[in-house]
Tab-separated table of C-alpha atoms in Angstrom:
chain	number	residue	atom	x	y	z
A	699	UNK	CA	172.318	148.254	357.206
A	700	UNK	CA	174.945	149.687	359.603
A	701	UNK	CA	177.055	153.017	359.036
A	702	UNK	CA	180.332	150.835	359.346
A	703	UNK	CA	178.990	148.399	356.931
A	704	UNK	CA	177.784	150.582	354.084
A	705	UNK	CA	180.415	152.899	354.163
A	706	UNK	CA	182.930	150.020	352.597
A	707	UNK	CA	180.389	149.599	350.122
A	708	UNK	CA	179.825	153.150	349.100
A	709	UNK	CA	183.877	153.253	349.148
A	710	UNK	CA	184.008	149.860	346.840
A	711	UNK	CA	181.366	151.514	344.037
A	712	UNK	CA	183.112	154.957	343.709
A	713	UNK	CA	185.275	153.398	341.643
A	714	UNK	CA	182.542	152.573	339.156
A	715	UNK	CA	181.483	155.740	338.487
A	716	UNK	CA	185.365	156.489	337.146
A	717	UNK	CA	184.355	154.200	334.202
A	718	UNK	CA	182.156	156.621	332.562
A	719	UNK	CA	184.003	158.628	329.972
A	720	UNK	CA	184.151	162.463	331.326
A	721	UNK	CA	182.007	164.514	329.406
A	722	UNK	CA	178.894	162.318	330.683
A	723	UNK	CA	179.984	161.988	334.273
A	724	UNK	CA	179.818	166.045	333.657
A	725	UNK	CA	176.340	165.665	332.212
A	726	UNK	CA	175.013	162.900	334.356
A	727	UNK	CA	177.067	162.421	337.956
A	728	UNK	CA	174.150	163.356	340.155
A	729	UNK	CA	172.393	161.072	338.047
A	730	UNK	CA	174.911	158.384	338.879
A	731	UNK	CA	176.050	159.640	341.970
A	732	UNK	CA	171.801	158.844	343.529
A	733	UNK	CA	172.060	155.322	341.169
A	734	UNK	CA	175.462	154.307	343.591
A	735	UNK	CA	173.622	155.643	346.982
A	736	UNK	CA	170.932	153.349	345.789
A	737	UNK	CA	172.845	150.167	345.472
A	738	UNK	CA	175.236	150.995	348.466
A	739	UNK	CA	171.682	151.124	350.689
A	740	UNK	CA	170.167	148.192	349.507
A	741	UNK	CA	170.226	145.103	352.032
A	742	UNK	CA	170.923	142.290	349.474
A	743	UNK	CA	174.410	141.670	349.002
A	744	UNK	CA	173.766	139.968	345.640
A	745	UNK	CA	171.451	142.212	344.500
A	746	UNK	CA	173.718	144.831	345.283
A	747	UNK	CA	176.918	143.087	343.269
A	748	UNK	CA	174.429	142.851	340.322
A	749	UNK	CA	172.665	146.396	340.386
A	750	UNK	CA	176.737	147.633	340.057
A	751	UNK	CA	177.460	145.159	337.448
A	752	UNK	CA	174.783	146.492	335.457
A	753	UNK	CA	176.069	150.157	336.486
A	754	UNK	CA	179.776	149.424	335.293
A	755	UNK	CA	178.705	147.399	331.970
A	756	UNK	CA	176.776	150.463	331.684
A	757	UNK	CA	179.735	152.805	332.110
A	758	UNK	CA	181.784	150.638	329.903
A	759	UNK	CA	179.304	150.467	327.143
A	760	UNK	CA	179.132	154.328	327.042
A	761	UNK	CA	182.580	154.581	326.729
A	762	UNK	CA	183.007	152.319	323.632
A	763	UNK	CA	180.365	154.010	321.928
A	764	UNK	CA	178.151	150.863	322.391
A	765	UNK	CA	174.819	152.726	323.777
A	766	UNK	CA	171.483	152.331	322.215
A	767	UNK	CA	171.906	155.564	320.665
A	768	UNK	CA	174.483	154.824	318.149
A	769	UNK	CA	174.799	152.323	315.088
A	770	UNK	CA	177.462	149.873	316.700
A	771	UNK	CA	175.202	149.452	320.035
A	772	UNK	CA	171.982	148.606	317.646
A	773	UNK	CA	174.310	146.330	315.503
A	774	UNK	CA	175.524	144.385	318.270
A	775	UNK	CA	171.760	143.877	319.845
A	776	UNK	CA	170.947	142.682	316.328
A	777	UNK	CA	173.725	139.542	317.017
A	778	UNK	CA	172.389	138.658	320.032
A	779	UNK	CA	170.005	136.196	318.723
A	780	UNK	CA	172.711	134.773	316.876
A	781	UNK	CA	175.222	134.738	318.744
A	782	UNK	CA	172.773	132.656	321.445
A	783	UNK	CA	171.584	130.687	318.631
A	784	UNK	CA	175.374	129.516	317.678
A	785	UNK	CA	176.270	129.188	321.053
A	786	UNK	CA	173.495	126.719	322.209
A	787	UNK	CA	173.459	124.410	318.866
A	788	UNK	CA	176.963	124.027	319.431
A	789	UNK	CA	176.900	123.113	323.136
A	790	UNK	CA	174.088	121.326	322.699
A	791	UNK	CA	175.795	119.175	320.195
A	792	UNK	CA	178.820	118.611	322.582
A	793	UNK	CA	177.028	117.879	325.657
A	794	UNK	CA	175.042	115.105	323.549
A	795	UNK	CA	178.318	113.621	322.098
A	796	UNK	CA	179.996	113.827	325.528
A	797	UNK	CA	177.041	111.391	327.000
A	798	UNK	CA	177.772	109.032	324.778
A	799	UNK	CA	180.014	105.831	324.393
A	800	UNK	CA	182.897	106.771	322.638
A	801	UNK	CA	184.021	104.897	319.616
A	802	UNK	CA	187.540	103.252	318.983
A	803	UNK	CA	187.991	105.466	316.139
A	804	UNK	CA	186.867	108.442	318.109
A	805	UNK	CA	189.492	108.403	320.536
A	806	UNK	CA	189.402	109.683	323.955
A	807	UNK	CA	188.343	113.079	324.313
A	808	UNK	CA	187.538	115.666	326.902
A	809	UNK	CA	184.802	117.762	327.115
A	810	UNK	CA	183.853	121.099	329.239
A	811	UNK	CA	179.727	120.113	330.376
A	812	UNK	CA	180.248	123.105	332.692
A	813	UNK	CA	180.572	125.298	329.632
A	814	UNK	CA	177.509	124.208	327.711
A	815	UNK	CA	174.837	123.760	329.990
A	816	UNK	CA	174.026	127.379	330.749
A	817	UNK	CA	173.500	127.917	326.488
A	818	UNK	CA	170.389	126.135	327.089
A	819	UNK	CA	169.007	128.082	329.474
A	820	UNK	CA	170.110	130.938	328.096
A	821	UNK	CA	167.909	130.141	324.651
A	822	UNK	CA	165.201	128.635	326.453
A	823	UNK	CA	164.631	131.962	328.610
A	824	UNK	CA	165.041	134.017	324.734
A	825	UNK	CA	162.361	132.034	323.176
A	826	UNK	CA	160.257	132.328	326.386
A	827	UNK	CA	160.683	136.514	326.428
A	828	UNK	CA	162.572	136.756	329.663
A	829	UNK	CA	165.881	138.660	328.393
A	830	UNK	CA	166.738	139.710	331.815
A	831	UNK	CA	166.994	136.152	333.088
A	832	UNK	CA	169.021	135.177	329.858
A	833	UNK	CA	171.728	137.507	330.373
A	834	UNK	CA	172.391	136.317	333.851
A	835	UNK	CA	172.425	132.932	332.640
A	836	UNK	CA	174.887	134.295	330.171
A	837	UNK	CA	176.689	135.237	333.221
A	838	UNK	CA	176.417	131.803	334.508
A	839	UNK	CA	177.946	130.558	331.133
A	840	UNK	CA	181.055	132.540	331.689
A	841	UNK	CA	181.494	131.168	335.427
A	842	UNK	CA	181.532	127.950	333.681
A	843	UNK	CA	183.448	128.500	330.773
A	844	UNK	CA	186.099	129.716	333.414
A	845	UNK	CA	185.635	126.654	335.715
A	846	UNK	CA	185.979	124.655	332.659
A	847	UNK	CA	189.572	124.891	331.921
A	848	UNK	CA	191.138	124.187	335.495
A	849	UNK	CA	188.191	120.883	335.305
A	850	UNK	CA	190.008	120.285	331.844
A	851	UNK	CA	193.745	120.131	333.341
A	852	UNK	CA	192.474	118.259	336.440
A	853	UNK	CA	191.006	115.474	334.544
A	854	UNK	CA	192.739	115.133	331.178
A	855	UNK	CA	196.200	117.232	331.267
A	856	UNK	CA	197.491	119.264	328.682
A	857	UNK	CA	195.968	117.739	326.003
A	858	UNK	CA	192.165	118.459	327.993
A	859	UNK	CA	192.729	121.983	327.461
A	860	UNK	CA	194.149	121.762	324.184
A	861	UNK	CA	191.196	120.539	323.530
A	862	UNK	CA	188.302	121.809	324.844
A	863	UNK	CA	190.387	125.772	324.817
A	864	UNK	CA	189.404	126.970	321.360
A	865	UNK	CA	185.751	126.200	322.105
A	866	UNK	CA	185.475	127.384	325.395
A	867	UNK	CA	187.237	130.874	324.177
A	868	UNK	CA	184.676	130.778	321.523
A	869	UNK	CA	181.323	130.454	323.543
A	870	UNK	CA	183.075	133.106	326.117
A	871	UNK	CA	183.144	135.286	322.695
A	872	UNK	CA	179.188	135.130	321.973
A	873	UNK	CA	178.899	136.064	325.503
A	874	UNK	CA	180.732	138.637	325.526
A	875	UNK	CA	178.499	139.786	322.139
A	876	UNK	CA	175.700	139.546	324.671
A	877	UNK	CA	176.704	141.107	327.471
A	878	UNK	CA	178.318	144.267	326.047
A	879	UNK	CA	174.816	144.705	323.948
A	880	UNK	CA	172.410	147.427	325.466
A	881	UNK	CA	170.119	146.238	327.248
A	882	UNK	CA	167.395	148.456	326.844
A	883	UNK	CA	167.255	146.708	323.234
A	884	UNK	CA	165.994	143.313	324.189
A	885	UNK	CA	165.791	140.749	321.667
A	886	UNK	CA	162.228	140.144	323.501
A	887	UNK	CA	159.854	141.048	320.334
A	888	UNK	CA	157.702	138.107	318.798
A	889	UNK	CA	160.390	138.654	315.589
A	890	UNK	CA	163.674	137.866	317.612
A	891	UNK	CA	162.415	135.100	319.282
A	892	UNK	CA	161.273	133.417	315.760
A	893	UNK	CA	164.764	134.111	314.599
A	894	UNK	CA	166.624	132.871	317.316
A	895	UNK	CA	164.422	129.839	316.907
A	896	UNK	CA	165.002	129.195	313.258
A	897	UNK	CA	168.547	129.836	313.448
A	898	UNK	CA	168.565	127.132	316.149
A	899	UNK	CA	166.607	124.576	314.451
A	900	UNK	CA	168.629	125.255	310.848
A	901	UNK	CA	171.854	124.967	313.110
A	902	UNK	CA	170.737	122.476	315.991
A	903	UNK	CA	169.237	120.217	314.452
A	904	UNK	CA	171.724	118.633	311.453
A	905	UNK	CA	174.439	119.155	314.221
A	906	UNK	CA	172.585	116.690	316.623
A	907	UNK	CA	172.003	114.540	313.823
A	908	UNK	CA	175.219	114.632	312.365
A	909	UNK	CA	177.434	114.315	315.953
A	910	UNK	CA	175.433	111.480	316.530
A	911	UNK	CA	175.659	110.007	313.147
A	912	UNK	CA	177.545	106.516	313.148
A	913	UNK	CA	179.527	105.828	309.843
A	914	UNK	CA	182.711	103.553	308.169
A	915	UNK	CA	185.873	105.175	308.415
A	916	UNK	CA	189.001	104.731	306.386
A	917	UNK	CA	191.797	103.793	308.376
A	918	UNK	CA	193.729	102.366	305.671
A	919	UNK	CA	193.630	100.006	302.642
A	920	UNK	CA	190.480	97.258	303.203
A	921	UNK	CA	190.452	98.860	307.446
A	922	UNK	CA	187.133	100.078	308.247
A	923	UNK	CA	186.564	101.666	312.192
A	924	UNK	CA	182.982	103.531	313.223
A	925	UNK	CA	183.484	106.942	314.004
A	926	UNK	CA	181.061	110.365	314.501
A	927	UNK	CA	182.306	113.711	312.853
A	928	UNK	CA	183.496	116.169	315.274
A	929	UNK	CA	180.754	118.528	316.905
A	930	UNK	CA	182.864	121.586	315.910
A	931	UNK	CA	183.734	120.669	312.403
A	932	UNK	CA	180.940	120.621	311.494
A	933	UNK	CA	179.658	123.773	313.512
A	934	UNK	CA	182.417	125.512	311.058
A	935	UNK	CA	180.856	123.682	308.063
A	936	UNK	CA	177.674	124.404	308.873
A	937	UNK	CA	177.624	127.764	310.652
A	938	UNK	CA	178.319	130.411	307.682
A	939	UNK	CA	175.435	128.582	305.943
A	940	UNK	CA	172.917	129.359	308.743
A	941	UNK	CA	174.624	132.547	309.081
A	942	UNK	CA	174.750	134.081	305.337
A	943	UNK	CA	170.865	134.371	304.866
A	944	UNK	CA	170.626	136.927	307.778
A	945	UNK	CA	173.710	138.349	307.173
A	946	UNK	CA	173.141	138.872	303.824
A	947	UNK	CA	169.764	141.032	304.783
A	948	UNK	CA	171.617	142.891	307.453
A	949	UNK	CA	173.653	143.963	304.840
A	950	UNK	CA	171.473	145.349	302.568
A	951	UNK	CA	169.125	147.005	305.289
A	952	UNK	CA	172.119	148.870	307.025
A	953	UNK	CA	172.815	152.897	305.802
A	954	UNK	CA	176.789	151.582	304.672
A	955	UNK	CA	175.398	148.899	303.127
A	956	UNK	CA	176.561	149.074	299.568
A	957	UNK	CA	180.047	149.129	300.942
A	958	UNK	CA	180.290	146.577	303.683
A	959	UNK	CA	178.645	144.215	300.910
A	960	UNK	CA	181.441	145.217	298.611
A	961	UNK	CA	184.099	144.546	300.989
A	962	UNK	CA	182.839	141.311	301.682
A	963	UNK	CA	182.384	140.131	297.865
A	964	UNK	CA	186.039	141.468	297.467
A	965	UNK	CA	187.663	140.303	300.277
A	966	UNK	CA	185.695	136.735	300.244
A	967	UNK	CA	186.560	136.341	296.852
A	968	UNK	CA	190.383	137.276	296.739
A	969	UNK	CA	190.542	134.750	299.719
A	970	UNK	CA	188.916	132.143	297.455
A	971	UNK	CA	191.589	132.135	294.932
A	972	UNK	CA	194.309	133.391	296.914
A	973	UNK	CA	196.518	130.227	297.619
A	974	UNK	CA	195.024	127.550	299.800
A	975	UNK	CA	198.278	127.939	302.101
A	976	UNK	CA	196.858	131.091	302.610
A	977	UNK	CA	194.234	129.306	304.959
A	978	UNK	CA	195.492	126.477	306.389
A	979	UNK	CA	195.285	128.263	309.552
A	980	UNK	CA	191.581	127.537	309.913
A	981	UNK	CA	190.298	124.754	311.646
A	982	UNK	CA	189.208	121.873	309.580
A	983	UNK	CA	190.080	123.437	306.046
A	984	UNK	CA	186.793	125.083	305.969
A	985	UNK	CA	188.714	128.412	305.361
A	986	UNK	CA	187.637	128.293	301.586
A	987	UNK	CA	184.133	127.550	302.365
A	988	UNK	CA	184.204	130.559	304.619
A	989	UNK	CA	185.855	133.065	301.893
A	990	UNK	CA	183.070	131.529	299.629
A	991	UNK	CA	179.805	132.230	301.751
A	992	UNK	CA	181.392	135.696	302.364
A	993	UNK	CA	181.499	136.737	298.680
A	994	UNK	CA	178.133	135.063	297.955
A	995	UNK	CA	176.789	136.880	301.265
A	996	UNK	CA	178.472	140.053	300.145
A	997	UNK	CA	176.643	139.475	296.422
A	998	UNK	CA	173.224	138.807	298.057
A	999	UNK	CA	173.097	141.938	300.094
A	1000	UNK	CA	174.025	144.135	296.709
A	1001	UNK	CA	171.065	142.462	295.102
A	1002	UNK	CA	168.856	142.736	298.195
A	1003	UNK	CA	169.816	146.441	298.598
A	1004	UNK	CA	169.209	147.529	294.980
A	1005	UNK	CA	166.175	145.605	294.713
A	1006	UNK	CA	164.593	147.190	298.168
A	1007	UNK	CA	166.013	150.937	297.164
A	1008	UNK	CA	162.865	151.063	294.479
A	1009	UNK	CA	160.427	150.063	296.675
A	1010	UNK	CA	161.420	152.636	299.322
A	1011	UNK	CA	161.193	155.222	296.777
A	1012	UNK	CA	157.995	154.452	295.624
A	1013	UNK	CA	156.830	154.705	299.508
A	1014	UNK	CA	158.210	157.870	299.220
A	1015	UNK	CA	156.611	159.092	296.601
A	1016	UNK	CA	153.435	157.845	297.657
A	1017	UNK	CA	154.046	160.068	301.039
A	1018	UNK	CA	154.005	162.609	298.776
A	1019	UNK	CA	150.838	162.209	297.284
């Protein structure tokens, strides 16, 4: 490379080394100061784009306390395989519904292809240990949850991203989970990759079924019309099923466990009762469902935690002997 074409390089990546908060640019900038040099030296433009992307999410990470080294960066690697596992059952359960005929009680609807495919990938390369692949794809899913809404407007209007918005902000949330995650914590262990495989088979699988499912609707007194359930109500129907079981463990096995679990029996149960105006605002009335697998969660996790505090103190004790 050129002096006149690295030096706008090196100029363009100073500005990532601002992103780290100031006590570890004190601590570390020769450290990041030979990591820039690096990138602004090496001859592939990509690989250059993506060494700094990694250096900035890096930065960033630091700076919201997500790191490796404290309890909200090994939380958030502990979603990953869930939030991969929600995000490909879902897509995979619209990109089979969008293949299909549509039926007359179905009514036209648009769909955002652009946004799913890459979920797939992005669980196929988990299960298959390549976590460094998966987050690009991850990547990849953003570019086309992006691309998705302009497609949306072009093809369908207003009423195309009215629809396919809330779900496209939704997978753009788990991989966002994914992203900001450390990366030095791979879900890559033989025990991730049999989670995120469960929790895609326990969520996958009835979805597929069920999206594809052909049944009589009421349309009025003596009317019958065939129609499919919606992909996403039932991802909100089914989805804090899947979810409680883990949840429920992560609970218990976390050091503020007795607390969070408390907070969720509480606060799923006061929802419960509380009015049901007081949830109308979810999608597809599961709100109350939702407020119920909380508290039941919540109650799990107390009995898991009490139940596992005996056994860890007779390890201890047997340390001692």
């Amino acid at each position: 490379m050129t002096l006149s074409q690295q030096e706008p390089r090196t100029a363009a990546l100073q500005w990532v080394s601002r992103l780290y908060p100031s006590p570890y640019r004190e601590l570390h900038g020769a450290e990041v100061a030979t990591t820039l040099a690096d990138i602004a030296d090496g001859g592939s433009r990509f690989g250059a784009v993506r060494e700094a992307a990694a250096v900035a999410g890096h930065a960033l990470r630091m700076r919201a306390g997500l790191d490796s080294a404290r309890p909200a960066g090994r939380g958030l690697a502990a979603l990953t395989v869930h939030a991969v596992a929600l995000a490909a059952s879902l897509s995979a359960a619209l990109l089979a519904v969008s293949l299909v005929e549509p039926l007359d009680w179905d009514g036209e609807r648009s769909y955002a292809p652009l946004a799913y495919v890459p979920w797939l990938l992005v669980l196929a390369l988990l299960l298959s240990g390549r976590w460094t692949w998966a987050r690009t794809a991850v990547g990849m899913a953003v570019g086309g949850a992006v691309l998705s809404i302009p497609v949306a407007y072009w093809s369908h209007g207003t009423s195309g991203v009215s629809e396919n918005l809330p779900t496209v902000l939704g997978l753009m949330a788990a991989a966002l989970v994914v992203l900001a995650a450390p990366p030095d914590l791979p879900p890559a262990g033989m025990r991730a990759r049999r989670n995120a495989a469960l929790a895609s088979m326990a969520l996958g699988v009835p979805m597929l079924v069920g999206s594809l499912t052909t049944f009589q609707a009421l349309a009025g007194p003596g009317v019958t019309e065939s129609a499919r359930p919606d992909p996403v109500r039932l991802f909100l129907t089914l989805a804090p099923l899947v979810l409680a079981p883990p949840a429920a463990v992560g609970l218990a096995r976390c050091r503020f466990g007795v607390a969070f679990a408390a907070v969720a029996v509480i606060g799923g149960a006061f929802a419960y009762v509380f009015p049901h105006a007081f949830l109308t605002v979810v999608p597809y009335d599961s709100g109350r469902l939702n407020a119920l697998v909380t508290a039941l969660a919540g109650a799990a996790a107390l009995i898991l935690r009490f139940g596992l505090r005996p056994q860890s103190a007779r390890r201890r004790h047997r340390r001692r002997l």
